[in-house]
Short mmCIF file of C-alpha atoms in Angstrom, two decimals:
data_model
loop_
_atom_site.label_atom_id
_atom_site.label_comp_id
_atom_site.label_asym_id
_atom_site.label_seq_id
_atom_site.Cartn_x
_atom_site.Cartn_y
_atom_site.Cartn_z
CA MET V 848 -20.49 30.71 -5.35
CA ALA V 849 -23.47 30.94 -3.03
CA ALA V 850 -24.98 28.05 -1.51
CA GLU V 851 -28.43 29.46 -0.92
CA ILE V 852 -31.95 28.15 -2.40
CA VAL V 853 -32.97 30.91 -4.76
CA ASN V 854 -35.33 31.31 -7.92
CA PRO V 855 -33.94 33.30 -10.61
CA ARG V 856 -36.47 32.92 -12.99
CA SER V 857 -39.68 34.55 -13.46
CA GLU V 858 -42.83 32.17 -11.89
CA SER V 859 -44.78 31.49 -15.60
CA GLU V 860 -47.87 29.13 -15.26
CA ALA V 861 -45.78 26.16 -15.71
CA ASP V 862 -43.56 27.31 -12.72
CA ARG V 863 -46.70 27.65 -10.57
CA THR V 864 -48.33 24.16 -11.73
CA GLY V 865 -45.11 22.14 -11.60
CA GLN V 866 -46.23 20.93 -15.12
CA GLU V 867 -48.17 22.13 -18.19
CA GLY V 868 -51.58 21.46 -18.61
CA GLY V 869 -52.30 23.22 -14.71
CA ALA V 870 -51.94 19.70 -12.98
CA GLU V 871 -51.69 19.94 -9.19
CA PRO V 872 -48.10 21.63 -8.45
CA LEU V 873 -45.50 18.73 -7.32
CA ASP V 874 -44.38 21.47 -4.87
CA SER V 875 -47.59 21.09 -2.85
CA PHE V 876 -47.52 17.42 -1.93
CA ASP V 877 -43.76 17.02 -1.72
CA PRO V 878 -41.08 19.17 0.10
CA ALA V 879 -38.19 17.85 -2.02
CA PHE V 880 -39.79 19.15 -5.20
CA ALA V 881 -40.25 22.59 -3.41
CA LEU V 882 -36.86 22.87 -2.24
CA HIS V 883 -35.43 21.94 -5.36
CA ARG V 884 -37.58 24.74 -7.56
CA GLY V 885 -35.19 27.08 -9.29
CA GLY V 886 -32.07 24.65 -8.24
CA LYS V 887 -30.12 24.97 -5.04
CA MET V 888 -27.20 27.01 -6.23
CA ALA V 889 -26.52 30.54 -7.84
CA VAL V 890 -23.37 32.46 -8.85
CA GLN V 891 -22.72 35.12 -6.63
CA ALA V 892 -20.14 38.05 -7.11
CA THR V 893 -17.02 38.59 -4.76
CA VAL V 894 -16.51 42.25 -5.32
CA PRO V 895 -18.91 45.13 -5.82
CA ILE V 896 -20.00 46.90 -8.94
CA ARG V 897 -21.09 50.28 -7.97
CA ASP V 898 -20.10 52.68 -10.41
CA LYS V 899 -17.58 53.23 -13.71
CA ASP V 900 -14.52 52.69 -11.46
CA ASP V 901 -15.34 49.59 -9.99
CA LEU V 902 -16.47 47.97 -13.65
CA SER V 903 -13.16 49.66 -15.09
CA LEU V 904 -11.38 47.45 -12.65
CA ALA V 905 -13.40 44.44 -12.64
CA TYR V 906 -14.13 44.31 -16.59
CA THR V 907 -12.36 46.50 -19.27
CA PRO V 908 -9.69 47.96 -19.17
CA GLY V 909 -8.42 46.90 -15.61
CA VAL V 910 -9.15 43.16 -16.44
CA ALA V 911 -6.71 43.44 -19.58
CA ARG V 912 -3.43 44.00 -17.30
CA VAL V 913 -4.41 41.11 -15.23
CA CYS V 914 -4.96 38.69 -18.42
CA THR V 915 -1.56 39.81 -19.60
CA ALA V 916 0.25 39.38 -16.80
CA ILE V 917 -1.46 35.45 -16.59
CA ALA V 918 -0.16 35.30 -20.15
CA GLU V 919 3.32 36.01 -19.12
CA GLN V 920 3.19 34.11 -16.24
CA PRO V 921 0.73 31.38 -15.80
CA ASP V 922 0.71 30.46 -12.49
CA LEU V 923 -0.91 34.09 -11.91
CA VAL V 924 -3.80 32.48 -12.62
CA ASN V 925 -4.28 30.96 -9.17
CA ASP V 926 -3.84 34.06 -7.58
CA TYR V 927 -5.97 36.52 -9.74
CA THR V 928 -8.98 33.78 -10.55
CA TRP V 929 -11.20 31.73 -9.14
CA LYS V 930 -9.24 28.59 -10.41
CA SER V 931 -7.52 27.56 -6.93
CA SER V 932 -10.32 27.60 -5.14
CA VAL V 933 -13.01 25.95 -7.40
CA VAL V 934 -13.78 22.15 -8.14
CA ALA V 935 -15.53 20.84 -11.12
CA VAL V 936 -18.38 17.85 -10.37
CA VAL V 937 -18.48 16.08 -13.40
CA THR V 938 -20.81 12.79 -13.73
CA ASP V 939 -22.30 11.43 -16.90
CA GLY V 940 -25.36 10.22 -15.10
CA THR V 941 -24.32 6.35 -15.58
CA ALA V 942 -24.45 5.63 -11.70
CA VAL V 943 -26.45 8.12 -9.90
CA LEU V 944 -26.92 6.94 -6.25
CA GLY V 945 -29.09 4.14 -6.12
CA LEU V 946 -31.07 5.00 -9.69
CA GLY V 947 -28.55 3.65 -12.04
CA ASP V 948 -28.17 5.20 -15.18
CA ILE V 949 -30.49 8.39 -15.21
CA GLY V 950 -28.76 10.44 -17.62
CA PRO V 951 -26.91 14.05 -17.33
CA GLU V 952 -30.37 15.87 -17.07
CA ALA V 953 -31.78 13.95 -14.02
CA SER V 954 -28.32 13.71 -12.17
CA LEU V 955 -28.51 17.30 -12.21
CA PRO V 956 -30.06 17.49 -8.98
CA VAL V 957 -27.62 15.35 -7.02
CA MET V 958 -24.86 17.45 -8.62
CA GLU V 959 -25.86 20.77 -7.33
CA GLY V 960 -26.51 18.63 -4.12
CA LYS V 961 -22.87 17.74 -4.05
CA ALA V 962 -21.80 21.34 -4.89
CA ILE V 963 -23.26 22.63 -2.26
CA LEU V 964 -21.96 20.21 0.32
CA PHE V 965 -18.54 21.24 -0.61
CA LYS V 966 -19.26 24.61 0.14
CA GLN V 967 -21.30 24.26 3.14
CA PHE V 968 -18.72 21.62 4.73
CA GLY V 969 -15.33 22.67 3.24
CA GLY V 970 -15.74 26.48 1.89
CA VAL V 971 -14.88 25.21 -1.69
CA ASP V 972 -16.87 26.51 -4.13
CA ALA V 973 -17.86 23.57 -7.12
CA VAL V 974 -19.42 23.69 -10.33
CA PRO V 975 -21.83 20.79 -11.54
CA ILE V 976 -20.93 19.58 -14.82
CA ALA V 977 -23.07 16.76 -16.65
CA LEU V 978 -21.73 15.30 -19.62
CA ALA V 979 -23.81 13.92 -22.48
CA CYS V 980 -21.48 11.56 -23.23
CA THR V 981 -20.56 8.03 -21.72
CA ASP V 982 -17.53 6.80 -24.00
CA VAL V 983 -14.41 6.75 -22.00
CA ASP V 984 -12.34 8.88 -24.39
CA GLU V 985 -14.80 11.63 -24.99
CA ILE V 986 -15.36 11.74 -21.64
CA ILE V 987 -11.69 11.95 -20.58
CA GLU V 988 -10.93 14.93 -23.67
CA THR V 989 -13.59 16.89 -22.59
CA VAL V 990 -12.57 17.58 -19.00
CA VAL V 991 -9.39 17.86 -19.94
CA ARG V 992 -10.49 20.80 -22.18
CA LEU V 993 -12.30 22.44 -19.21
CA ALA V 994 -9.45 21.79 -16.72
CA PRO V 995 -7.98 25.30 -17.33
CA SER V 996 -11.10 26.42 -15.68
CA PHE V 997 -10.53 24.56 -12.25
CA GLY V 998 -8.28 23.52 -9.40
CA GLY V 999 -9.41 20.25 -9.11
CA VAL V 1000 -12.13 17.56 -10.41
CA ASN V 1001 -14.60 15.43 -8.44
CA LEU V 1002 -15.72 12.74 -10.47
CA GLU V 1003 -19.11 11.68 -9.50
CA ASP V 1004 -21.77 8.89 -10.20
CA ILE V 1005 -19.77 7.21 -13.36
CA SER V 1006 -20.38 3.87 -13.22
CA ALA V 1007 -17.68 1.00 -12.97
CA PRO V 1008 -15.67 -0.13 -14.18
CA ARG V 1009 -15.07 2.90 -16.74
CA CYS V 1010 -14.53 4.91 -13.30
CA PHE V 1011 -11.08 3.39 -12.70
CA GLU V 1012 -9.79 4.21 -16.29
CA ILE V 1013 -11.26 7.62 -16.38
CA GLU V 1014 -9.59 8.85 -13.06
CA ARG V 1015 -6.26 7.21 -13.94
CA ARG V 1016 -6.22 8.67 -17.39
CA LEU V 1017 -7.23 12.05 -16.14
CA GLN V 1018 -4.81 12.55 -13.47
CA GLU V 1019 -1.66 11.24 -15.64
CA ARG V 1020 -2.85 14.32 -17.83
CA LEU V 1021 -3.74 16.93 -15.77
CA ASP V 1022 -1.52 18.70 -12.95
CA ILE V 1023 -4.56 19.53 -10.63
CA PRO V 1024 -6.16 16.48 -8.18
CA VAL V 1025 -8.54 14.42 -9.74
CA PHE V 1026 -10.58 12.17 -7.19
CA HIS V 1027 -13.46 10.14 -7.66
CA ASP V 1028 -15.51 10.33 -4.71
CA ASP V 1029 -17.66 7.26 -5.10
CA GLN V 1030 -14.05 5.18 -4.63
CA HIS V 1031 -12.14 7.36 -2.18
CA GLY V 1032 -14.28 9.30 -0.18
CA THR V 1033 -16.36 6.03 0.80
CA ALA V 1034 -12.94 4.24 1.50
CA VAL V 1035 -11.51 7.43 4.10
CA VAL V 1036 -14.77 7.58 5.85
CA THR V 1037 -15.00 3.59 6.18
CA LEU V 1038 -11.36 3.21 7.30
CA ALA V 1039 -11.68 6.23 9.72
CA ALA V 1040 -14.95 4.34 11.38
CA LEU V 1041 -13.04 1.21 11.32
CA ARG V 1042 -10.09 2.31 13.32
CA ASN V 1043 -11.94 3.70 15.94
CA ALA V 1044 -13.96 0.66 16.25
CA ALA V 1045 -10.62 -1.30 16.61
CA ARG V 1046 -9.68 1.10 19.24
CA LEU V 1047 -12.59 0.67 21.48
CA SER V 1048 -12.39 -3.02 21.08
CA GLY V 1049 -8.42 -3.06 22.16
CA ARG V 1050 -7.24 -4.27 18.88
CA SER V 1051 -5.48 -2.77 15.91
CA ILE V 1052 -6.47 -3.03 12.01
CA ALA V 1053 -3.90 -5.66 11.95
CA GLU V 1054 -5.65 -8.21 14.01
CA LEU V 1055 -8.72 -7.77 11.86
CA ARG V 1056 -10.00 -10.08 8.69
CA ALA V 1057 -12.84 -7.99 6.64
CA VAL V 1058 -15.06 -8.98 4.07
CA ILE V 1059 -16.30 -6.69 1.72
CA SER V 1060 -19.83 -7.23 -0.29
CA GLY V 1061 -19.24 -5.26 -3.55
CA ALA V 1062 -16.51 -5.49 -6.26
CA GLY V 1063 -17.44 -1.88 -7.85
CA ALA V 1064 -15.83 1.15 -7.22
CA ALA V 1065 -16.34 1.62 -3.52
CA GLY V 1066 -15.57 -1.73 -2.66
CA VAL V 1067 -12.21 -1.96 -4.90
CA ALA V 1068 -11.47 1.77 -3.20
CA ILE V 1069 -12.24 0.27 0.22
CA ALA V 1070 -9.87 -2.85 -0.13
CA ARG V 1071 -7.12 -0.96 -0.94
CA MET V 1072 -7.42 1.50 1.44
CA LEU V 1073 -7.50 -1.21 4.23
CA VAL V 1074 -4.29 -3.08 2.66
CA GLU V 1075 -2.73 0.45 2.63
CA ALA V 1076 -3.59 0.86 6.26
CA GLY V 1077 -2.44 -2.64 7.15
CA ILE V 1078 -5.58 -4.72 7.85
CA GLY V 1079 -4.93 -8.48 8.69
CA ASP V 1080 -6.65 -9.43 5.52
CA VAL V 1081 -9.55 -8.35 3.56
CA ALA V 1082 -11.75 -10.32 0.81
CA VAL V 1083 -13.99 -9.01 -1.60
CA SER V 1084 -17.29 -10.59 -2.87
CA ASP V 1085 -18.99 -10.08 -6.20
CA ARG V 1086 -22.43 -11.37 -7.40
CA LYS V 1087 -20.24 -14.48 -8.31
CA GLY V 1088 -18.51 -15.02 -4.72
CA VAL V 1089 -15.30 -14.15 -3.54
CA VAL V 1090 -12.84 -12.32 -6.00
CA SER V 1091 -9.92 -14.90 -6.19
CA ALA V 1092 -7.00 -15.64 -8.38
CA ASP V 1093 -8.41 -18.71 -9.43
CA ARG V 1094 -11.69 -17.68 -11.06
CA GLU V 1095 -11.52 -17.25 -14.81
CA ASP V 1096 -14.13 -14.76 -15.35
CA LEU V 1097 -12.21 -11.55 -13.40
CA THR V 1098 -11.94 -8.38 -15.26
CA ASP V 1099 -8.97 -6.62 -15.13
CA VAL V 1100 -9.88 -4.70 -12.13
CA LYS V 1101 -10.92 -7.35 -10.32
CA ARG V 1102 -7.49 -9.39 -11.49
CA GLU V 1103 -5.54 -6.42 -10.01
CA LEU V 1104 -7.52 -6.69 -6.64
CA ALA V 1105 -7.44 -10.65 -6.24
CA GLY V 1106 -3.57 -10.04 -6.46
CA PHE V 1107 -3.58 -7.85 -3.53
CA THR V 1108 -6.37 -9.07 -1.18
CA ASN V 1109 -7.64 -12.57 0.32
CA LYS V 1110 -4.23 -13.71 1.29
CA ALA V 1111 -6.38 -16.53 3.19
CA GLY V 1112 -7.23 -17.62 -0.23
CA LEU V 1113 -10.85 -18.19 0.33
CA THR V 1114 -13.62 -19.22 -2.27
CA GLY V 1115 -17.02 -19.61 -2.81
CA SER V 1116 -19.69 -17.70 -1.66
CA LEU V 1117 -19.90 -14.17 0.73
CA GLU V 1118 -21.63 -16.10 3.62
CA ALA V 1119 -19.04 -18.62 3.82
CA ALA V 1120 -16.26 -16.13 3.94
CA LEU V 1121 -18.13 -14.40 6.49
CA SER V 1122 -17.62 -17.35 8.93
CA GLY V 1123 -15.41 -16.32 11.60
CA ALA V 1124 -14.65 -12.91 9.79
CA ASP V 1125 -14.38 -9.62 12.26
CA VAL V 1126 -15.75 -7.36 9.92
CA PHE V 1127 -18.31 -6.89 7.52
CA ILE V 1128 -18.57 -4.16 4.81
CA GLY V 1129 -21.50 -3.67 2.63
CA VAL V 1130 -21.38 -1.41 -0.64
CA SER V 1131 -23.35 -3.65 -2.51
CA GLY V 1132 -27.24 -3.80 -1.85
CA GLY V 1133 -29.05 -7.42 -1.56
CA THR V 1134 -29.40 -8.97 1.72
CA VAL V 1135 -27.30 -10.89 4.10
CA PRO V 1136 -28.87 -13.96 5.79
CA GLU V 1137 -28.98 -13.48 9.53
CA ALA V 1138 -26.88 -17.08 9.96
CA ALA V 1139 -24.13 -15.59 8.15
CA VAL V 1140 -24.09 -13.04 10.36
CA ALA V 1141 -24.23 -15.21 13.60
CA SER V 1142 -21.23 -16.66 12.07
CA MET V 1143 -19.10 -13.84 12.51
CA ALA V 1144 -16.58 -13.82 15.22
CA LYS V 1145 -17.52 -12.39 18.66
CA GLY V 1146 -17.03 -8.76 18.68
CA ALA V 1147 -17.68 -8.41 15.16
CA PHE V 1148 -17.96 -4.94 13.54
CA VAL V 1149 -20.89 -4.59 10.62
CA PHE V 1150 -21.10 -1.66 8.17
CA ALA V 1151 -24.02 -2.09 6.16
CA MET V 1152 -24.11 0.81 3.75
CA ALA V 1153 -26.45 0.35 0.99
CA ASN V 1154 -29.07 2.68 0.97
CA PRO V 1155 -31.98 3.09 1.61
CA ASP V 1156 -31.85 -0.93 2.57
CA PRO V 1157 -28.60 -1.72 4.42
CA GLU V 1158 -27.26 -5.51 3.68
CA ILE V 1159 -28.08 -6.33 7.36
CA HIS V 1160 -30.46 -4.38 8.97
CA PRO V 1161 -29.21 -2.55 12.13
CA GLU V 1162 -31.56 -4.66 14.24
CA VAL V 1163 -29.94 -7.84 13.32
CA ALA V 1164 -26.65 -6.61 13.36
CA HIS V 1165 -26.78 -5.44 16.94
CA LYS V 1166 -27.64 -8.97 18.03
CA TYR V 1167 -24.28 -10.30 16.96
CA ALA V 1168 -22.02 -7.45 16.40
CA ALA V 1169 -20.15 -4.73 18.70
CA VAL V 1170 -20.36 -1.93 16.39
CA VAL V 1171 -23.12 -1.26 14.03
CA ALA V 1172 -22.41 1.52 10.92
CA THR V 1173 -24.93 2.17 8.23
CA GLY V 1174 -24.98 4.61 5.30
CA ARG V 1175 -28.27 6.06 6.51
CA SER V 1176 -29.00 9.29 8.82
CA ASP V 1177 -31.25 8.09 11.21
CA PHE V 1178 -28.94 5.37 12.54
CA PRO V 1179 -25.77 6.14 14.40
CA ASN V 1180 -22.23 5.78 13.04
CA GLN V 1181 -23.47 7.15 9.39
CA ILE V 1182 -20.47 6.27 6.94
CA ASN V 1183 -21.12 9.44 5.05
CA ASN V 1184 -19.09 10.96 2.04
CA VAL V 1185 -19.43 14.15 3.06
CA LEU V 1186 -17.16 13.83 6.30
CA ALA V 1187 -14.38 13.31 3.64
CA PHE V 1188 -14.75 15.07 0.24
CA PRO V 1189 -14.92 18.82 0.98
CA GLY V 1190 -11.88 18.54 3.48
CA ILE V 1191 -9.75 16.80 1.11
CA PHE V 1192 -10.29 19.08 -1.47
CA ALA V 1193 -9.96 22.00 0.67
CA GLY V 1194 -6.57 20.63 2.04
CA ALA V 1195 -5.44 19.88 -1.61
CA LEU V 1196 -6.61 23.61 -2.95
CA GLN V 1197 -5.13 25.14 0.16
CA VAL V 1198 -1.27 23.92 -1.12
CA ARG V 1199 -2.25 23.76 -4.80
CA ALA V 1200 -1.35 20.02 -5.03
CA SER V 1201 -1.01 18.56 -8.27
CA ARG V 1202 -2.82 15.00 -7.34
CA ILE V 1203 -4.37 13.41 -4.28
CA THR V 1204 -1.93 11.06 -3.22
CA GLU V 1205 -2.84 7.85 -1.17
CA GLY V 1206 -0.79 9.57 1.99
CA MET V 1207 -3.30 12.09 1.49
CA LYS V 1208 -6.54 9.86 2.04
CA LEU V 1209 -4.84 8.07 5.01
CA ALA V 1210 -3.87 11.05 6.44
CA ALA V 1211 -7.53 12.56 6.22
CA ALA V 1212 -8.99 9.22 7.51
CA GLU V 1213 -6.94 9.40 10.70
CA ALA V 1214 -7.72 13.07 11.09
CA LEU V 1215 -11.33 11.90 10.91
CA ALA V 1216 -11.03 9.38 13.55
CA GLY V 1217 -9.23 11.32 15.99
CA VAL V 1218 -12.26 14.00 15.83
CA VAL V 1219 -14.06 11.42 17.81
CA GLY V 1220 -11.50 11.43 20.79
CA ASP V 1221 -12.30 10.27 23.84
CA ASP V 1222 -15.86 10.49 23.19
CA LEU V 1223 -15.70 6.99 21.45
CA ALA V 1224 -18.48 4.35 22.11
CA ALA V 1225 -20.18 1.42 20.22
CA ASP V 1226 -22.85 4.17 18.67
CA TYR V 1227 -20.15 7.03 18.25
CA VAL V 1228 -17.24 5.76 15.85
CA ILE V 1229 -17.35 8.22 13.46
CA PRO V 1230 -18.41 12.04 14.28
CA SER V 1231 -21.46 13.73 12.54
CA PRO V 1232 -21.44 15.76 9.40
CA PHE V 1233 -22.30 18.64 11.15
CA ASP V 1234 -19.33 18.47 13.39
CA GLU V 1235 -17.91 21.95 12.82
CA ARG V 1236 -14.45 20.11 14.05
CA VAL V 1237 -14.27 17.38 10.80
CA ALA V 1238 -13.43 19.69 7.85
CA PRO V 1239 -10.54 21.62 9.78
CA ALA V 1240 -9.40 18.69 10.97
CA VAL V 1241 -9.25 16.85 7.51
CA THR V 1242 -8.13 19.86 5.40
CA ALA V 1243 -5.19 20.39 7.88
CA ALA V 1244 -4.16 16.68 7.34
CA VAL V 1245 -4.32 16.49 3.86
CA ALA V 1246 -2.43 19.62 3.39
CA ALA V 1247 0.37 18.52 5.50
CA ALA V 1248 0.35 14.88 3.92
CA ALA V 1249 0.50 16.71 0.33
CA ARG V 1250 3.65 18.74 1.62
CA ALA V 1251 5.35 15.78 2.86
CA GLU V 1252 4.66 13.66 -0.05
CA GLY V 1253 5.80 16.46 -2.56
CA VAL V 1254 2.75 17.49 -4.27
CA ALA V 1255 2.17 20.76 -2.51
CA ARG V 1256 3.12 23.87 -4.91
CA ARG V 1257 2.97 26.24 -1.83
#
C-alpha cells in the first residue's frame, strides 16, 4: 500500500472550490485541506500486469491454484496473500483525538493518518475501517467477520469504558493480535521515557511514586504497565479525585484499577495526591494548579500529555521538575504513540504472533528507552519519531519477546 498523496478523482467544479456553490476553496487558505484533498492513501500493486501471461498468473487461471492450496492448508494464506503483513485500523469515531464523538466519516482523516504512519515508520500496511455502529456487540461481530483479511487489528479512538471490553473480547475470539493503541501505545512510550528519566536521576522505577491524571483508556493502561514494570506506587485520579477502594461510585474498570494501584491508600483530590509525588502523568486535559506542582518532590518528573494544551505548561513545569515531557512536537520529549505501534505490530507480524502480551509491551518500552543510550539528557529522555533506529529496535525486541512467551508461530 502506498503512503503517498494522490488524487484519483477527476477535478470537478466542487473539487476546485472545496464545496458546492463556487465558494472560496478551503485549500486556498489552509494547507491541511490541500494535503488531504483526495485522501492520504492509495492501493498499489506489488506485481506487474504487463501482458496476458502476467494476467493469467495474477488472476485466472493461476489464482485458482493458490486458492485451492489455501483451502486445503489454511495457514498458507499467510504466505500467499497480504494477510500476514496488513493491519486493520478500526474505529467507531467516538473518541477521535481531542474532538470526541464526531462519527465514522469525520474520523477517516485520522484513520488514514494512522495507516500511513504504520507504513512510514514500521513498513506495515494498514487499512482504515470506520464503522457506522457504536454497540459493543455489533463492533465485535463486525471485526470478527473482517478478521480473515488481516494479520492484526489496531483499535483506535473508541471511547472508554467500551474500548476495554471490545479489546478483551476480540482477543478472546481472534488468533491475531488485537491492540488498542490509545491504551497500550501511550503506556509503552510513557514507560520508556520514565525509565530514562529515572536513569538520568540515578534512581530506579521502584523508587518512584507516580500520580496519573485521567482514568480513561490511556490512564488505566499506563497504571497497569507501570505496576508491571515495578513502580514503587501509582495512584490514578479521575474527575472525582483519587481512585480508591473506599469509593462507591467506581465502574468495574475503576474498581479493578483500585485493586492494583494506590498502595498508599490516598484519597481526595489530585492536588493532594501530588504532594511529595515523584512523577505526574497527565492524560486527561484540564489544568493543574502551580501550587500543586510546587508541592511535588524535589527532582520530580512532569509528563503533561494533553493536546493541544498540556495539563501543566512546560514553562511552569520547568520551575519545579527535573524532566518535562508533553504530547506536543514543539517541545522536547514528545510522548508520541508513533514511537511504539509501528514497531510493535511489525514485530508481532514478523513472527505471526497470536496476540500482543504484557511481556511484548514491556520489551518494546525497554528497547525504545535503549535507543537514547549515552545521549540521555533532561531534554532527551525519549527519541524522536524520525530516529531511524526506533522501529527496528522495537520490532526486534517484540519479536524476541513473542518467541520467549510462546505466542510466535514462526
